[in-house]
Structure formats: C-alpha cells, structure tokens
Short mmCIF file of C-alpha atoms in Angstrom, two decimals:
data_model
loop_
_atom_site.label_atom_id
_atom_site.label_comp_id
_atom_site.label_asym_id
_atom_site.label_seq_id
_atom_site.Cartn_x
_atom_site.Cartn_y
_atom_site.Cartn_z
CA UNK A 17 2.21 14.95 13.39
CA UNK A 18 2.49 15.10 17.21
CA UNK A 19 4.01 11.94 19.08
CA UNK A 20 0.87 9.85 21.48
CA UNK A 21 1.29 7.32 23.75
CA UNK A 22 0.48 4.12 21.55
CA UNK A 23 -0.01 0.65 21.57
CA UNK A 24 3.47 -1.74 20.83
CA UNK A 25 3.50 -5.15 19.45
CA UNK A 26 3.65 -6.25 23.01
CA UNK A 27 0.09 -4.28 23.43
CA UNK A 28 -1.45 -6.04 20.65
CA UNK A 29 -0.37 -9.52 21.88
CA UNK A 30 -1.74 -8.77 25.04
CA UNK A 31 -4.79 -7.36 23.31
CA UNK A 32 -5.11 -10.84 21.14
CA UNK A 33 -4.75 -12.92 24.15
CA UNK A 34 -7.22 -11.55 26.21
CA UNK A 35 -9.83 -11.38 23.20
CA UNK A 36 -8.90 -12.83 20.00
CA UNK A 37 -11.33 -10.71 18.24
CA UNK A 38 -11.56 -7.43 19.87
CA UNK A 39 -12.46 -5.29 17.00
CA UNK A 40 -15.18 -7.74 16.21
CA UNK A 41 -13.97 -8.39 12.56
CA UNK A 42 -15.92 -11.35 12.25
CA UNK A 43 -19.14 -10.06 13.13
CA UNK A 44 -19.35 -6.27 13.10
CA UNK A 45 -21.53 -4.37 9.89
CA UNK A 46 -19.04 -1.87 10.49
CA UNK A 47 -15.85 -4.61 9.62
CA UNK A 48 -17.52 -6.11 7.07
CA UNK A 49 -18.11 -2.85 5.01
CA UNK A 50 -14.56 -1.57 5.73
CA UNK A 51 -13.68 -4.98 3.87
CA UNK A 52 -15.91 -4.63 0.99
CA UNK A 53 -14.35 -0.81 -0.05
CA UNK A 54 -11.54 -2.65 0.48
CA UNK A 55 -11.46 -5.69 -2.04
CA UNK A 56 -13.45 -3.39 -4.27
CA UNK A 57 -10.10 -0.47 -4.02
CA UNK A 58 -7.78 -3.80 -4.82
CA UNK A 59 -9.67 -4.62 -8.29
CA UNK A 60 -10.43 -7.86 -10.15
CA UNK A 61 -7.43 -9.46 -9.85
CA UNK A 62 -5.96 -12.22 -9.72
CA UNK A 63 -2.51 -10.97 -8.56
CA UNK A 64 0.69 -13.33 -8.52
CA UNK A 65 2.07 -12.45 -5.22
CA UNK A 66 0.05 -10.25 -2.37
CA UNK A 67 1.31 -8.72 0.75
CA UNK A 68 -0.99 -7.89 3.50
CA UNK A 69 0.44 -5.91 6.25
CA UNK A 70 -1.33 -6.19 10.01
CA UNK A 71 -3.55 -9.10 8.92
CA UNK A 72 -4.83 -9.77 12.83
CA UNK A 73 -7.07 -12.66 12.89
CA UNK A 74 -7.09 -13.10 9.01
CA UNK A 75 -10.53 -12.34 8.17
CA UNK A 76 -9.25 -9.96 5.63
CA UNK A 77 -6.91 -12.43 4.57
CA UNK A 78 -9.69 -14.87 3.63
CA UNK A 79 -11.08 -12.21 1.37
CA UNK A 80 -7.85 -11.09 -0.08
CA UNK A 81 -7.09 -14.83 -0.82
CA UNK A 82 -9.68 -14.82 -3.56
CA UNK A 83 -7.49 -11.93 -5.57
CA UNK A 84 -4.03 -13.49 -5.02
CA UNK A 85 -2.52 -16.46 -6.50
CA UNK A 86 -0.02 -16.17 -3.11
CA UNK A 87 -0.98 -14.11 -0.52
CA UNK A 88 1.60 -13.21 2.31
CA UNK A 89 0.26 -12.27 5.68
CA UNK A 90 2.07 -9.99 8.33
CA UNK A 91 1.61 -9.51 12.00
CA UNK A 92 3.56 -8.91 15.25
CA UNK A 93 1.16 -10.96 17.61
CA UNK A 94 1.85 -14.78 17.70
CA UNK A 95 -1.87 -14.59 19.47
CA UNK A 96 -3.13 -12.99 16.30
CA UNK A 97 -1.24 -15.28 13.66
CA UNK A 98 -2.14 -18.88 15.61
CA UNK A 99 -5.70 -17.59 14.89
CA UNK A 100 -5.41 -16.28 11.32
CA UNK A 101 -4.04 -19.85 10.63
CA UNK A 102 -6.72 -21.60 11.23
CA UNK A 103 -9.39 -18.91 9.96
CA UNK A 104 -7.61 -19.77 6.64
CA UNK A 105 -6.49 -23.10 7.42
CA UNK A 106 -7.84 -24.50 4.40
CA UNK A 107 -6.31 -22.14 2.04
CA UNK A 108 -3.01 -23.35 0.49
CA UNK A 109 -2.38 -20.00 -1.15
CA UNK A 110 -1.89 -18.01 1.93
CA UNK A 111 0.72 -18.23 4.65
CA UNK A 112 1.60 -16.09 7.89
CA UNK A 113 4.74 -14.49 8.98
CA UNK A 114 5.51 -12.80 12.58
CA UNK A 115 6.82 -9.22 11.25
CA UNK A 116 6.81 -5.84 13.42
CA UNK A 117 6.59 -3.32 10.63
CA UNK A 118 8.50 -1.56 9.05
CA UNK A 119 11.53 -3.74 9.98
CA UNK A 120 10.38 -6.84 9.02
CA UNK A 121 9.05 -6.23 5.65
CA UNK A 122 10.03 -8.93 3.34
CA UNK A 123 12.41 -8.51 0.02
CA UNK A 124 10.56 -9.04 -3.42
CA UNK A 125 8.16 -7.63 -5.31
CA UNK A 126 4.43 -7.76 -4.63
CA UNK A 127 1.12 -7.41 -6.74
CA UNK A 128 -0.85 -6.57 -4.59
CA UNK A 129 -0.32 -4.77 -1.15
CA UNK A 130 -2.50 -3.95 1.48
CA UNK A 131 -1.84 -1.72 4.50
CA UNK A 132 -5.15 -1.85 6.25
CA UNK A 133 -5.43 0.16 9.99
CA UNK A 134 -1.52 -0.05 10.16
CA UNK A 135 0.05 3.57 9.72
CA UNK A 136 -1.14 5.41 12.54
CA UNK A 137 0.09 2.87 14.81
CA UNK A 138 3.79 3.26 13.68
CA UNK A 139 6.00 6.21 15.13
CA UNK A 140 6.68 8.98 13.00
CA UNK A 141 9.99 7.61 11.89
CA UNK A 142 8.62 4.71 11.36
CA UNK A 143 5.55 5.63 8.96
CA UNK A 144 8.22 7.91 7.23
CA UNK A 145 10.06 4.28 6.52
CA UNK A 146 7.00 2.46 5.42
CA UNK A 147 6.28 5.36 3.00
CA UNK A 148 9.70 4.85 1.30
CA UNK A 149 9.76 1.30 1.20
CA UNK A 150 6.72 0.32 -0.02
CA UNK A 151 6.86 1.34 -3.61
CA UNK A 152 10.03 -0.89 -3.73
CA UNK A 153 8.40 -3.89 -2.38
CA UNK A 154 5.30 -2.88 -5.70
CA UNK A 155 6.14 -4.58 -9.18
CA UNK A 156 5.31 -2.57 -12.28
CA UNK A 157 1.59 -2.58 -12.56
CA UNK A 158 1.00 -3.72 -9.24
CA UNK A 159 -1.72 -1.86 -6.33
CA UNK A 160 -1.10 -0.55 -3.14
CA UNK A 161 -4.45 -0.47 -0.94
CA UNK A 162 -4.39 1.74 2.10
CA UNK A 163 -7.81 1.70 4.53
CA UNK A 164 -7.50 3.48 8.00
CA UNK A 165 -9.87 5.26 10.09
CA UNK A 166 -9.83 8.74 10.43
CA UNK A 167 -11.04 9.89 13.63
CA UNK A 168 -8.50 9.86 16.32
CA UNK A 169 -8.30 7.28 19.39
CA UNK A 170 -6.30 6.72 21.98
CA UNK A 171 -3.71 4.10 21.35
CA UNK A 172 -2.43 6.03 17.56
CA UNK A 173 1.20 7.06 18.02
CA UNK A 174 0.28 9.39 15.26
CA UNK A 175 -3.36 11.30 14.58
CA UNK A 176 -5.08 8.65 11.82
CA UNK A 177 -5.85 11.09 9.32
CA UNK A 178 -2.85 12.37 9.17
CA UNK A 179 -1.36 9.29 9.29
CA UNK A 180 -3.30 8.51 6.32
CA UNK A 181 -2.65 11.25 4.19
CA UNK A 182 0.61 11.62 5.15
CA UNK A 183 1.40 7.65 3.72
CA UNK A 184 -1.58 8.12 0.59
CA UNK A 185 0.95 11.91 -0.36
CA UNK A 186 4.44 10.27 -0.09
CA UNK A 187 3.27 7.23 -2.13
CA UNK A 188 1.42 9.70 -5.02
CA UNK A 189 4.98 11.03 -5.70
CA UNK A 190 6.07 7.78 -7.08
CA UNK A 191 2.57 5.90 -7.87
CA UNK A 192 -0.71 6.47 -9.67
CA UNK A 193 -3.85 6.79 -8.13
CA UNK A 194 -6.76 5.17 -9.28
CA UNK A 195 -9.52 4.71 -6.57
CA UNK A 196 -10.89 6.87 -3.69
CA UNK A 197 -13.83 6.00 -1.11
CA UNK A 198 -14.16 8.46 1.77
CA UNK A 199 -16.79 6.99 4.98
CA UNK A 200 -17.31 9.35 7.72
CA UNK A 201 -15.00 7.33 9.41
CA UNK A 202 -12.44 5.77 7.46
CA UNK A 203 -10.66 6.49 4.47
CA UNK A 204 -9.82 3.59 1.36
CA UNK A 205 -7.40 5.12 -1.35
CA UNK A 206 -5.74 2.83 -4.63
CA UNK A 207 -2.85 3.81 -5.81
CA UNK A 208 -0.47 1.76 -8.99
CA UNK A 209 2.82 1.49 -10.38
CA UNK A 210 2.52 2.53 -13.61
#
C-alpha cells in the first residue's frame, strides 16, 4: 500500500461544517443502496451491544438501531456527531462518542460491528492496528461488517481496495466469513466469531 496525501479528523470537521451532508447520505440512490447491502451483510439481529465506527451524520445509525439493543456510534467530527444526535434524537438505544480511530476504540465486547468507508482513510499503521484490534473488541458469535468503496479518490491515505482487502484478509485469519456482495464500486464483506 503506498502512503497519499489524505484527509485528517481536522479535514472532516471542516468538511461537516461547511456541508453537513456532503456525501448526500440522506438523499443519494447510491447511499441508500450502500446501506441496504449493508443491514442485509449484518443479519436479523437483534444484537446486545453494536459498535459503529465513522457513523457521520447517523443515517446509518438510524438503520443499524433497528438490529441493536445498544448501539454505540463513533466519529472524530463534533460537526458530524451534533448532527447524528438529532437524526436519532428520538432513539434511546443509541448514543455518540467523539473517537479518532484506532486510538479511541472503546474496551468491551461488541455484537455487532460496523466499519463502513473507514479503512482507507487510516494510515498504514493505523489500518494495521484496526485489523488487530477489532476481533478483540467481537464477542463469540458476534459480526463484523466492513463496506468501502473500491475505486480510488483523492483524499485515501491508502488505495480503497486495498484497504479493503487488506482489513477483510487480516480479520479471515481469526474470523469466519459468511456474506459477500461485490458493486462495481464498493465492496460489503461479513465476517463472525465463531
């Protein structure tokens, strides 16, 4: 994986403050079907505790909320989290936390985990992390769901395929895989603790 110039935490505040939806999750076909491979990869549920990593504006969150008893919610933009509080402002099961990832993951197990367009933001060393730590943070039985796009942009500190692939390989060496979608632009993979 070669090193790009990508966006920080500091980026994506910026990004959220000058439009709080700029990927349009709230109203693009494109979004929406990203998010239905996605709660179908994640199953029937419900799950005890979920963990979604990079939750934005918490559209996703919304729809994860139906699967998850609890449903944890990281981001690194305040921007992002004010408005994923009150897109799910009348959900008692789901809160928010400011996290810059992988640093900030919390401790405990999790159900259910989703790490939707996240990996090919992080720096090598820092995906590398995230691989490792994730199937720690996954109770016995529990999902991992991992969506990203494939095709490469600007702002990726690391090519998103490979970014992809690179986080679906390292967590097959410890977890099952159980569900596959591949779009011409993004990728959804499933994977369990057995």
């Amino acid at each position: 994986m070669t090193p790009r110039a990508a966006i920080d935490p500091d980026g994506f505040e910026e990004k959220f403050r000058h439009d709080i939806d700029p990927w349009r999750y709230r109203s693009s076909s494109f979004e929406e079907t990203k998010r239905r491979d996605l709660i179908a990869a994640a199953g029937s549920g419900p799950y005890a505790r979920g963990l979604e990593l990079g939750c934005a504006i918490g559209v996703t969150s919304r729809a994860l909320a139906s699967l998850t008893l609890k449903l944890l919610a990281l981001d690194a933009s305040p921007t992002a989290l004010a408005e994923a509080r009150r897109e799910c402002g009348d959900l008692a099961s789901v809160s928010f936390r400011e996290a810059v990832l992988p640093r900030d993951l919390p401790r405990g197990e999790f159900d259910l985990i989703v790490a939707s367009e996240i990996a090919y933001y992080l720096t090598e060393a820092a995906l590398h992390r995230l691989a490792f730590e994730l199937p720690k943070r996954l109770a016995r039985g529990g999902r991992i769901v991992l969506v990203h796009h494939v095709r490469p942009f600007s702002d990726a500190a690391v090519h998103p395929a490979l970014a992809h692939e690179f986080l679906r390989q390292s967590l097959e060496r410890r977890l099952v895989p159980v569900w596959h979608k591949a779009r011409a632009h993004y990728r959804v993979d499933a994977l369990i603790r057995p």
